[in-house]
Amino acid sequence: MTGVPASAAGGASGARRAAAGAAAAASTAAPGKVAGPAAARSADGGAPGAGPGASSGGRPAGAAAADEAVPGEDAGLDAQDDGKTPRGAKIAAAAVNQASVWNIANLLTMLRLVLVPAFVALMLADGGYDPAWRSLAWAAFAVAMITDLFDGHLARTYNLVTDFGKIADPIADKAIMGAALICLSALGDLPWWVTGVILGRELGVTLLRFWVIRYGVIPASRGGKLKTLTQGVAVGMYVLALTGWLATLRWWVMAAAVVLTVVTGLDYVKQAIVLRRQGIAERKAALEEKEA
């Protein structure tokens, strides 16, 4: 029997043990994975001189097969990672985005929208000249203007910016200011031309933003913020039933607000023209470079 391979010396029982070792190695790998060449050699009876169930490297066939199966498993995980996002993850992400609409910044914006009809009702109550009702209207206007200072800051600071906020915030701003100006002019407390200048400027700036939006965004200037503050103070003073020197003071504050409204409006026109020219020049240069 000298020189006869050990697997052959084992006879049928040795072959059965080798086959059992190969089956155990295959069971350690995930379904669909390739066990590796070591398990195949064990199933064929092993290498010459190897014992039953041993691989050519002298290690058990199960260990060799398990080592060979690891790369296949990693490849399967990589393929799963490269695939499409599971449907459950998309639904969860959509739920989070939907819930993010109800954040503190958007709630403040919604409060301002609700305060608009409330302000109008209080302003025009009892003919619109009752000092008590005018004081309540002033309180509603003051709350709306104060929340305007905080909702944008909260949204930018805590990453609460949403599509709803981008649309609703400017609408709420213009709605409360427009309602106050129209009510004051309708009651005869403020000349209509002042209301026309302020509201015309706001409408014009909004149209300018849409006109140049394909070329860029016109940033808010410090003058624009000062204009908004001055307008709020002036309109608030007109909402209150003031007399004496306070009534004279509010006229000067409103005059300053009108001047700032016109100056900042002209500045927006200048920025829009410059931004549009730059955008057209950049597009023309890019087109010429592409053709060249």
mmCIF file of C-alpha atoms in Angstrom:
data_model
loop_
_atom_site.group_PDB
_atom_site.id
_atom_site.type_symbol
_atom_site.label_atom_id
_atom_site.label_comp_id
_atom_site.label_asym_id
_atom_site.label_seq_id
_atom_site.Cartn_x
_atom_site.Cartn_y
_atom_site.Cartn_z
ATOM 1 C CA MET A 1 0.000 0.000 0.000
ATOM 2 C CA THR A 2 3.062 2.259 -0.088
ATOM 3 C CA GLY A 3 2.599 5.352 -2.315
ATOM 4 C CA VAL A 4 -1.206 5.070 -2.404
ATOM 5 C CA PRO A 5 -2.979 8.381 -1.686
ATOM 6 C CA ALA A 6 -4.577 8.645 1.755
ATOM 7 C CA SER A 7 -7.975 9.449 0.264
ATOM 8 C CA ALA A 8 -7.799 6.224 -1.745
ATOM 9 C CA ALA A 9 -6.650 4.254 1.287
ATOM 10 C CA GLY A 10 -9.715 5.408 3.135
ATOM 11 C CA GLY A 11 -11.876 3.672 0.563
ATOM 12 C CA ALA A 12 -15.557 4.426 0.369
ATOM 13 C CA SER A 13 -15.731 5.636 3.975
ATOM 14 C CA GLY A 14 -12.962 8.187 3.289
ATOM 15 C CA ALA A 15 -14.809 9.493 0.251
ATOM 16 C CA ARG A 16 -17.991 9.811 2.295
ATOM 17 C CA ARG A 17 -16.154 11.768 4.983
ATOM 18 C CA ALA A 18 -14.620 14.066 2.342
ATOM 19 C CA ALA A 19 -18.046 14.666 0.810
ATOM 20 C CA ALA A 20 -19.454 15.437 4.271
ATOM 21 C CA GLY A 21 -16.663 17.971 4.863
ATOM 22 C CA ALA A 22 -17.438 19.659 1.551
ATOM 23 C CA ALA A 23 -21.128 19.847 2.408
ATOM 24 C CA ALA A 24 -20.316 21.454 5.767
ATOM 25 C CA ALA A 25 -18.118 24.022 4.008
ATOM 26 C CA ALA A 26 -20.877 24.835 1.518
ATOM 27 C CA SER A 27 -23.402 25.333 4.353
ATOM 28 C CA THR A 28 -21.244 28.085 5.905
ATOM 29 C CA ALA A 29 -21.506 30.229 2.760
ATOM 30 C CA ALA A 30 -24.662 32.265 1.936
ATOM 31 C CA PRO A 31 -26.992 30.866 -0.737
ATOM 32 C CA GLY A 32 -25.843 31.797 -4.197
ATOM 33 C CA LYS A 33 -22.211 32.415 -3.086
ATOM 34 C CA VAL A 34 -19.290 30.495 -4.687
ATOM 35 C CA ALA A 35 -17.591 28.330 -2.039
ATOM 36 C CA GLY A 36 -14.194 28.347 -3.730
ATOM 37 C CA PRO A 37 -11.860 25.822 -5.306
ATOM 38 C CA ALA A 38 -10.809 24.254 -1.977
ATOM 39 C CA ALA A 39 -14.263 22.805 -1.400
ATOM 40 C CA ALA A 40 -14.288 21.344 -4.928
ATOM 41 C CA ARG A 41 -10.985 19.609 -4.375
ATOM 42 C CA SER A 42 -12.249 18.155 -1.082
ATOM 43 C CA ALA A 43 -15.346 16.814 -2.776
ATOM 44 C CA ASP A 44 -13.168 15.100 -5.404
ATOM 45 C CA GLY A 45 -11.311 13.240 -2.695
ATOM 46 C CA GLY A 46 -8.696 15.807 -1.664
ATOM 47 C CA ALA A 47 -5.155 16.388 -2.803
ATOM 48 C CA PRO A 48 -2.625 13.536 -2.747
ATOM 49 C CA GLY A 49 -1.339 12.931 0.752
ATOM 50 C CA ALA A 50 -4.184 14.868 2.429
ATOM 51 C CA GLY A 51 -6.354 13.345 5.090
ATOM 52 C CA PRO A 52 -10.101 12.972 4.862
ATOM 53 C CA GLY A 53 -11.862 16.357 4.652
ATOM 54 C CA ALA A 54 -8.535 18.267 4.380
ATOM 55 C CA SER A 55 -7.684 20.875 1.778
ATOM 56 C CA SER A 56 -4.473 21.221 -0.198
ATOM 57 C CA GLY A 57 -3.231 23.877 2.247
ATOM 58 C CA GLY A 58 -3.474 21.578 5.233
ATOM 59 C CA ARG A 59 -6.454 23.469 6.733
ATOM 60 C CA PRO A 60 -9.944 22.050 7.078
ATOM 61 C CA ALA A 61 -11.969 22.335 3.920
ATOM 62 C CA GLY A 62 -14.728 24.269 5.767
ATOM 63 C CA ALA A 63 -12.294 27.024 6.815
ATOM 64 C CA ALA A 64 -10.856 27.347 3.301
ATOM 65 C CA ALA A 65 -14.307 27.524 1.775
ATOM 66 C CA ALA A 66 -15.392 30.148 4.292
ATOM 67 C CA ASP A 67 -12.335 32.263 3.459
ATOM 68 C CA GLU A 68 -13.076 31.984 -0.255
ATOM 69 C CA ALA A 69 -16.702 33.015 0.308
ATOM 70 C CA VAL A 70 -15.902 36.392 1.966
ATOM 71 C CA PRO A 71 -15.056 38.287 -1.261
ATOM 72 C CA GLY A 72 -18.276 37.117 -2.860
ATOM 73 C CA GLU A 73 -20.233 38.293 0.170
ATOM 74 C CA ASP A 74 -18.599 41.722 0.076
ATOM 75 C CA ALA A 75 -19.361 41.990 -3.628
ATOM 76 C CA GLY A 76 -23.008 41.198 -2.898
ATOM 77 C CA LEU A 77 -23.154 43.979 -0.296
ATOM 78 C CA ASP A 78 -21.521 46.432 -2.702
ATOM 79 C CA ALA A 79 -24.056 45.534 -5.367
ATOM 80 C CA GLN A 80 -26.851 46.149 -2.876
ATOM 81 C CA ASP A 81 -25.360 49.526 -1.943
ATOM 82 C CA ASP A 82 -25.110 50.498 -5.619
ATOM 83 C CA GLY A 83 -28.758 49.659 -6.205
ATOM 84 C CA LYS A 84 -31.776 51.884 -5.858
ATOM 85 C CA THR A 85 -32.912 53.261 -2.506
ATOM 86 C CA PRO A 86 -35.379 50.899 -0.844
ATOM 87 C CA ARG A 87 -38.972 52.001 -1.058
ATOM 88 C CA GLY A 88 -39.305 52.119 2.722
ATOM 89 C CA ALA A 89 -36.418 54.584 3.004
ATOM 90 C CA LYS A 90 -38.043 56.875 0.418
ATOM 91 C CA ILE A 91 -41.345 56.825 2.312
ATOM 92 C CA ALA A 92 -39.579 57.616 5.574
ATOM 93 C CA ALA A 93 -37.674 60.513 3.988
ATOM 94 C CA ALA A 94 -40.883 61.900 2.515
ATOM 95 C CA ALA A 95 -42.547 61.712 5.937
ATOM 96 C CA VAL A 96 -39.683 63.651 7.519
ATOM 97 C CA ASN A 97 -39.820 66.345 4.825
ATOM 98 C CA GLN A 98 -43.574 66.634 5.236
ATOM 99 C CA ALA A 99 -43.252 66.974 9.005
ATOM 100 C CA SER A 100 -40.545 69.635 8.646
ATOM 101 C CA VAL A 101 -43.142 72.056 7.265
ATOM 102 C CA TRP A 102 -44.581 72.343 10.774
ATOM 103 C CA ASN A 103 -41.513 73.971 12.304
ATOM 104 C CA ILE A 104 -41.418 77.050 14.516
ATOM 105 C CA ALA A 105 -40.403 79.402 11.689
ATOM 106 C CA ASN A 106 -43.313 78.353 9.472
ATOM 107 C CA LEU A 107 -45.726 78.490 12.408
ATOM 108 C CA LEU A 108 -44.757 82.127 12.992
ATOM 109 C CA THR A 109 -45.343 82.839 9.309
ATOM 110 C CA MET A 110 -48.769 81.184 9.505
ATOM 111 C CA LEU A 111 -49.548 83.303 12.574
ATOM 112 C CA ARG A 112 -48.823 86.452 10.583
ATOM 113 C CA LEU A 113 -51.133 85.311 7.802
ATOM 114 C CA VAL A 114 -53.911 84.702 10.328
ATOM 115 C CA LEU A 115 -53.310 88.121 11.909
ATOM 116 C CA VAL A 116 -54.015 89.933 8.605
ATOM 117 C CA PRO A 117 -57.827 89.512 8.637
ATOM 118 C CA ALA A 118 -57.843 89.941 12.411
ATOM 119 C CA PHE A 119 -56.017 93.256 12.055
ATOM 120 C CA VAL A 120 -58.432 94.498 9.383
ATOM 121 C CA ALA A 121 -61.441 93.586 11.528
ATOM 122 C CA LEU A 122 -60.016 95.380 14.565
ATOM 123 C CA MET A 123 -58.946 98.386 12.509
ATOM 124 C CA LEU A 124 -62.375 98.944 10.980
ATOM 125 C CA ALA A 125 -64.416 98.052 14.079
ATOM 126 C CA ASP A 126 -66.908 100.701 15.199
ATOM 127 C CA GLY A 127 -66.215 102.911 12.210
ATOM 128 C CA GLY A 128 -62.434 102.712 12.529
ATOM 129 C CA TYR A 129 -62.011 105.667 14.905
ATOM 130 C CA ASP A 130 -62.442 104.073 18.330
ATOM 131 C CA PRO A 131 -59.129 104.423 20.245
ATOM 132 C CA ALA A 132 -59.654 101.101 22.048
ATOM 133 C CA TRP A 133 -60.137 99.119 18.840
ATOM 134 C CA ARG A 134 -57.244 100.952 17.209
ATOM 135 C CA SER A 135 -55.023 99.957 20.155
ATOM 136 C CA LEU A 136 -55.981 96.305 19.661
ATOM 137 C CA ALA A 137 -55.295 96.630 15.940
ATOM 138 C CA TRP A 138 -51.888 98.107 16.766
ATOM 139 C CA ALA A 139 -51.156 95.110 19.034
ATOM 140 C CA ALA A 140 -51.984 92.696 16.199
ATOM 141 C CA PHE A 141 -49.810 94.701 13.792
ATOM 142 C CA ALA A 142 -46.930 94.816 16.296
ATOM 143 C CA VAL A 143 -47.055 91.029 16.829
ATOM 144 C CA ALA A 144 -46.991 90.486 13.059
ATOM 145 C CA MET A 145 -43.987 92.781 12.610
ATOM 146 C CA ILE A 146 -42.079 91.233 15.538
ATOM 147 C CA THR A 147 -42.626 87.685 14.275
ATOM 148 C CA ASP A 148 -41.335 88.866 10.892
ATOM 149 C CA LEU A 149 -38.004 89.611 12.569
ATOM 150 C CA PHE A 150 -37.719 86.123 14.056
ATOM 151 C CA ASP A 151 -39.096 83.600 11.564
ATOM 152 C CA GLY A 152 -36.443 84.180 8.914
ATOM 153 C CA HIS A 153 -33.650 84.234 11.496
ATOM 154 C CA LEU A 154 -34.837 80.954 13.051
ATOM 155 C CA ALA A 155 -35.184 79.300 9.645
ATOM 156 C CA ARG A 156 -31.624 80.196 8.607
ATOM 157 C CA THR A 157 -29.995 79.518 11.986
ATOM 158 C CA TYR A 158 -31.559 76.115 12.632
ATOM 159 C CA ASN A 159 -31.812 74.933 9.011
ATOM 160 C CA LEU A 160 -35.612 75.162 8.939
ATOM 161 C CA VAL A 161 -35.851 76.641 5.442
ATOM 162 C CA THR A 162 -38.676 75.034 3.449
ATOM 163 C CA ASP A 163 -40.382 75.711 0.124
ATOM 164 C CA PHE A 164 -43.507 76.756 2.019
ATOM 165 C CA GLY A 165 -41.556 79.329 4.016
ATOM 166 C CA LYS A 166 -39.896 80.761 0.909
ATOM 167 C CA ILE A 167 -43.325 81.433 -0.598
ATOM 168 C CA ALA A 168 -45.420 82.255 2.477
ATOM 169 C CA ASP A 169 -42.964 84.586 4.241
ATOM 170 C CA PRO A 170 -42.883 87.380 1.612
ATOM 171 C CA ILE A 171 -46.641 87.017 1.110
ATOM 172 C CA ALA A 172 -47.253 87.502 4.841
ATOM 173 C CA ASP A 173 -44.934 90.534 4.914
ATOM 174 C CA LYS A 174 -46.686 92.305 2.068
ATOM 175 C CA ALA A 175 -50.159 91.268 3.227
ATOM 176 C CA ILE A 176 -49.932 92.815 6.703
ATOM 177 C CA MET A 177 -48.254 95.996 5.458
ATOM 178 C CA GLY A 178 -50.627 96.358 2.504
ATOM 179 C CA ALA A 179 -53.672 95.794 4.698
ATOM 180 C CA ALA A 180 -52.511 98.458 7.160
ATOM 181 C CA LEU A 181 -51.775 101.041 4.448
ATOM 182 C CA ILE A 182 -55.061 100.484 2.620
ATOM 183 C CA CYS A 183 -57.059 100.691 5.860
ATOM 184 C CA LEU A 184 -55.324 103.936 6.866
ATOM 185 C CA SER A 185 -55.938 105.493 3.450
ATOM 186 C CA ALA A 186 -59.565 104.312 3.404
ATOM 187 C CA LEU A 187 -60.112 105.972 6.791
ATOM 188 C CA GLY A 188 -58.497 109.194 5.571
ATOM 189 C CA ASP A 189 -55.519 109.023 7.946
ATOM 190 C CA LEU A 190 -52.901 108.554 5.226
ATOM 191 C CA PRO A 191 -52.781 109.988 1.691
ATOM 192 C CA TRP A 192 -53.426 107.442 -1.049
ATOM 193 C CA TRP A 193 -50.287 108.463 -2.920
ATOM 194 C CA VAL A 194 -48.157 107.261 0.037
ATOM 195 C CA THR A 195 -49.900 103.892 -0.073
ATOM 196 C CA GLY A 196 -49.425 103.773 -3.840
ATOM 197 C CA VAL A 197 -45.688 104.535 -3.643
ATOM 198 C CA ILE A 198 -45.000 101.904 -0.974
ATOM 199 C CA LEU A 199 -47.117 99.138 -2.488
ATOM 200 C CA GLY A 200 -45.937 99.987 -6.015
ATOM 201 C CA ARG A 201 -42.334 99.667 -4.910
ATOM 202 C CA GLU A 202 -42.973 96.273 -3.289
ATOM 203 C CA LEU A 203 -44.734 94.968 -6.396
ATOM 204 C CA GLY A 204 -42.008 96.331 -8.661
ATOM 205 C CA VAL A 205 -39.190 94.724 -6.658
ATOM 206 C CA THR A 206 -41.016 91.387 -6.706
ATOM 207 C CA LEU A 207 -41.364 91.573 -10.501
ATOM 208 C CA LEU A 208 -37.690 92.522 -10.825
ATOM 209 C CA ARG A 209 -36.670 89.453 -8.844
ATOM 210 C CA PHE A 210 -38.631 87.225 -11.209
ATOM 211 C CA TRP A 211 -37.200 89.072 -14.233
ATOM 212 C CA VAL A 212 -33.570 88.339 -13.331
ATOM 213 C CA ILE A 213 -34.002 85.065 -11.446
ATOM 214 C CA ARG A 214 -32.465 83.123 -14.365
ATOM 215 C CA TYR A 215 -29.270 85.141 -13.949
ATOM 216 C CA GLY A 216 -29.059 85.223 -10.161
ATOM 217 C CA VAL A 217 -30.676 86.506 -6.967
ATOM 218 C CA ILE A 218 -30.748 90.133 -5.861
ATOM 219 C CA PRO A 219 -29.581 90.115 -2.216
ATOM 220 C CA ALA A 220 -31.373 92.112 0.462
ATOM 221 C CA SER A 221 -29.454 95.267 1.315
ATOM 222 C CA ARG A 222 -29.075 97.094 4.607
ATOM 223 C CA GLY A 223 -31.078 99.931 3.138
ATOM 224 C CA GLY A 224 -33.928 97.539 2.453
ATOM 225 C CA LYS A 225 -33.910 96.305 6.049
ATOM 226 C CA LEU A 226 -33.848 99.898 7.345
ATOM 227 C CA LYS A 227 -36.748 100.702 5.022
ATOM 228 C CA THR A 228 -38.785 97.821 6.420
ATOM 229 C CA LEU A 229 -38.100 98.897 10.003
ATOM 230 C CA THR A 230 -38.976 102.532 9.298
ATOM 231 C CA GLN A 231 -42.167 101.563 7.493
ATOM 232 C CA GLY A 232 -43.230 99.368 10.396
ATOM 233 C CA VAL A 233 -42.656 102.107 12.967
ATOM 234 C CA ALA A 234 -44.404 104.747 10.848
ATOM 235 C CA VAL A 235 -47.453 102.610 10.061
ATOM 236 C CA GLY A 236 -47.684 101.530 13.694
ATOM 237 C CA MET A 237 -47.732 105.161 14.804
ATOM 238 C CA TYR A 238 -50.494 105.913 12.290
ATOM 239 C CA VAL A 239 -52.554 102.951 13.479
ATOM 240 C CA LEU A 240 -52.572 104.377 16.999
ATOM 241 C CA ALA A 241 -54.859 107.344 17.628
ATOM 242 C CA LEU A 242 -52.052 109.788 18.420
ATOM 243 C CA THR A 243 -52.432 113.509 18.987
ATOM 244 C CA GLY A 244 -50.189 116.471 19.643
ATOM 245 C CA TRP A 245 -46.474 116.261 18.976
ATOM 246 C CA LEU A 246 -46.651 112.483 18.513
ATOM 247 C CA ALA A 247 -48.965 113.026 15.543
ATOM 248 C CA THR A 248 -46.415 115.448 14.087
ATOM 249 C CA LEU A 249 -43.564 112.997 14.753
ATOM 250 C CA ARG A 250 -45.298 110.162 12.934
ATOM 251 C CA TRP A 251 -45.569 112.382 9.822
ATOM 252 C CA TRP A 252 -41.793 112.802 9.739
ATOM 253 C CA VAL A 253 -41.221 109.102 10.345
ATOM 254 C CA MET A 254 -43.542 108.277 7.446
ATOM 255 C CA ALA A 255 -41.728 110.807 5.251
ATOM 256 C CA ALA A 256 -38.430 109.063 6.019
ATOM 257 C CA ALA A 257 -40.044 105.709 5.198
ATOM 258 C CA VAL A 258 -41.239 107.027 1.813
ATOM 259 C CA VAL A 259 -37.766 108.355 0.965
ATOM 260 C CA LEU A 260 -36.128 105.061 1.889
ATOM 261 C CA THR A 261 -38.774 103.216 -0.117
ATOM 262 C CA VAL A 262 -37.972 105.180 -3.278
ATOM 263 C CA VAL A 263 -34.174 105.108 -2.832
ATOM 264 C CA THR A 264 -33.978 101.380 -2.140
ATOM 265 C CA GLY A 265 -36.391 100.711 -5.011
ATOM 266 C CA LEU A 266 -34.100 102.528 -7.435
ATOM 267 C CA ASP A 267 -31.142 100.584 -6.038
ATOM 268 C CA TYR A 268 -32.957 97.318 -6.762
ATOM 269 C CA VAL A 269 -33.550 98.478 -10.344
ATOM 270 C CA LYS A 270 -29.833 99.202 -10.742
ATOM 271 C CA GLN A 271 -28.834 95.811 -9.284
ATOM 272 C CA ALA A 272 -31.301 94.020 -11.538
ATOM 273 C CA ILE A 273 -29.935 95.699 -14.684
ATOM 274 C CA VAL A 274 -26.308 94.954 -13.734
ATOM 275 C CA LEU A 275 -27.116 91.351 -12.829
ATOM 276 C CA ARG A 276 -28.949 90.796 -16.102
ATOM 277 C CA ARG A 277 -26.099 92.272 -18.169
ATOM 278 C CA GLN A 278 -23.556 90.099 -16.377
ATOM 279 C CA GLY A 279 -25.683 87.017 -16.888
ATOM 280 C CA ILE A 280 -26.126 87.697 -20.599
ATOM 281 C CA ALA A 281 -22.389 88.328 -21.033
ATOM 282 C CA GLU A 282 -21.485 85.100 -19.208
ATOM 283 C CA ARG A 283 -23.903 83.073 -21.308
ATOM 284 C CA LYS A 284 -22.579 84.616 -24.504
ATOM 285 C CA ALA A 285 -18.979 83.876 -23.521
ATOM 286 C CA ALA A 286 -19.850 80.294 -22.625
ATOM 287 C CA LEU A 287 -21.624 79.824 -25.960
ATOM 288 C CA GLU A 288 -18.671 81.206 -27.914
ATOM 289 C CA GLU A 289 -16.276 78.960 -25.989
ATOM 290 C CA LYS A 290 -18.431 75.956 -26.722
ATOM 291 C CA GLU A 291 -18.591 76.740 -30.439
ATOM 292 C CA ALA A 292 -14.813 77.246 -30.546
#
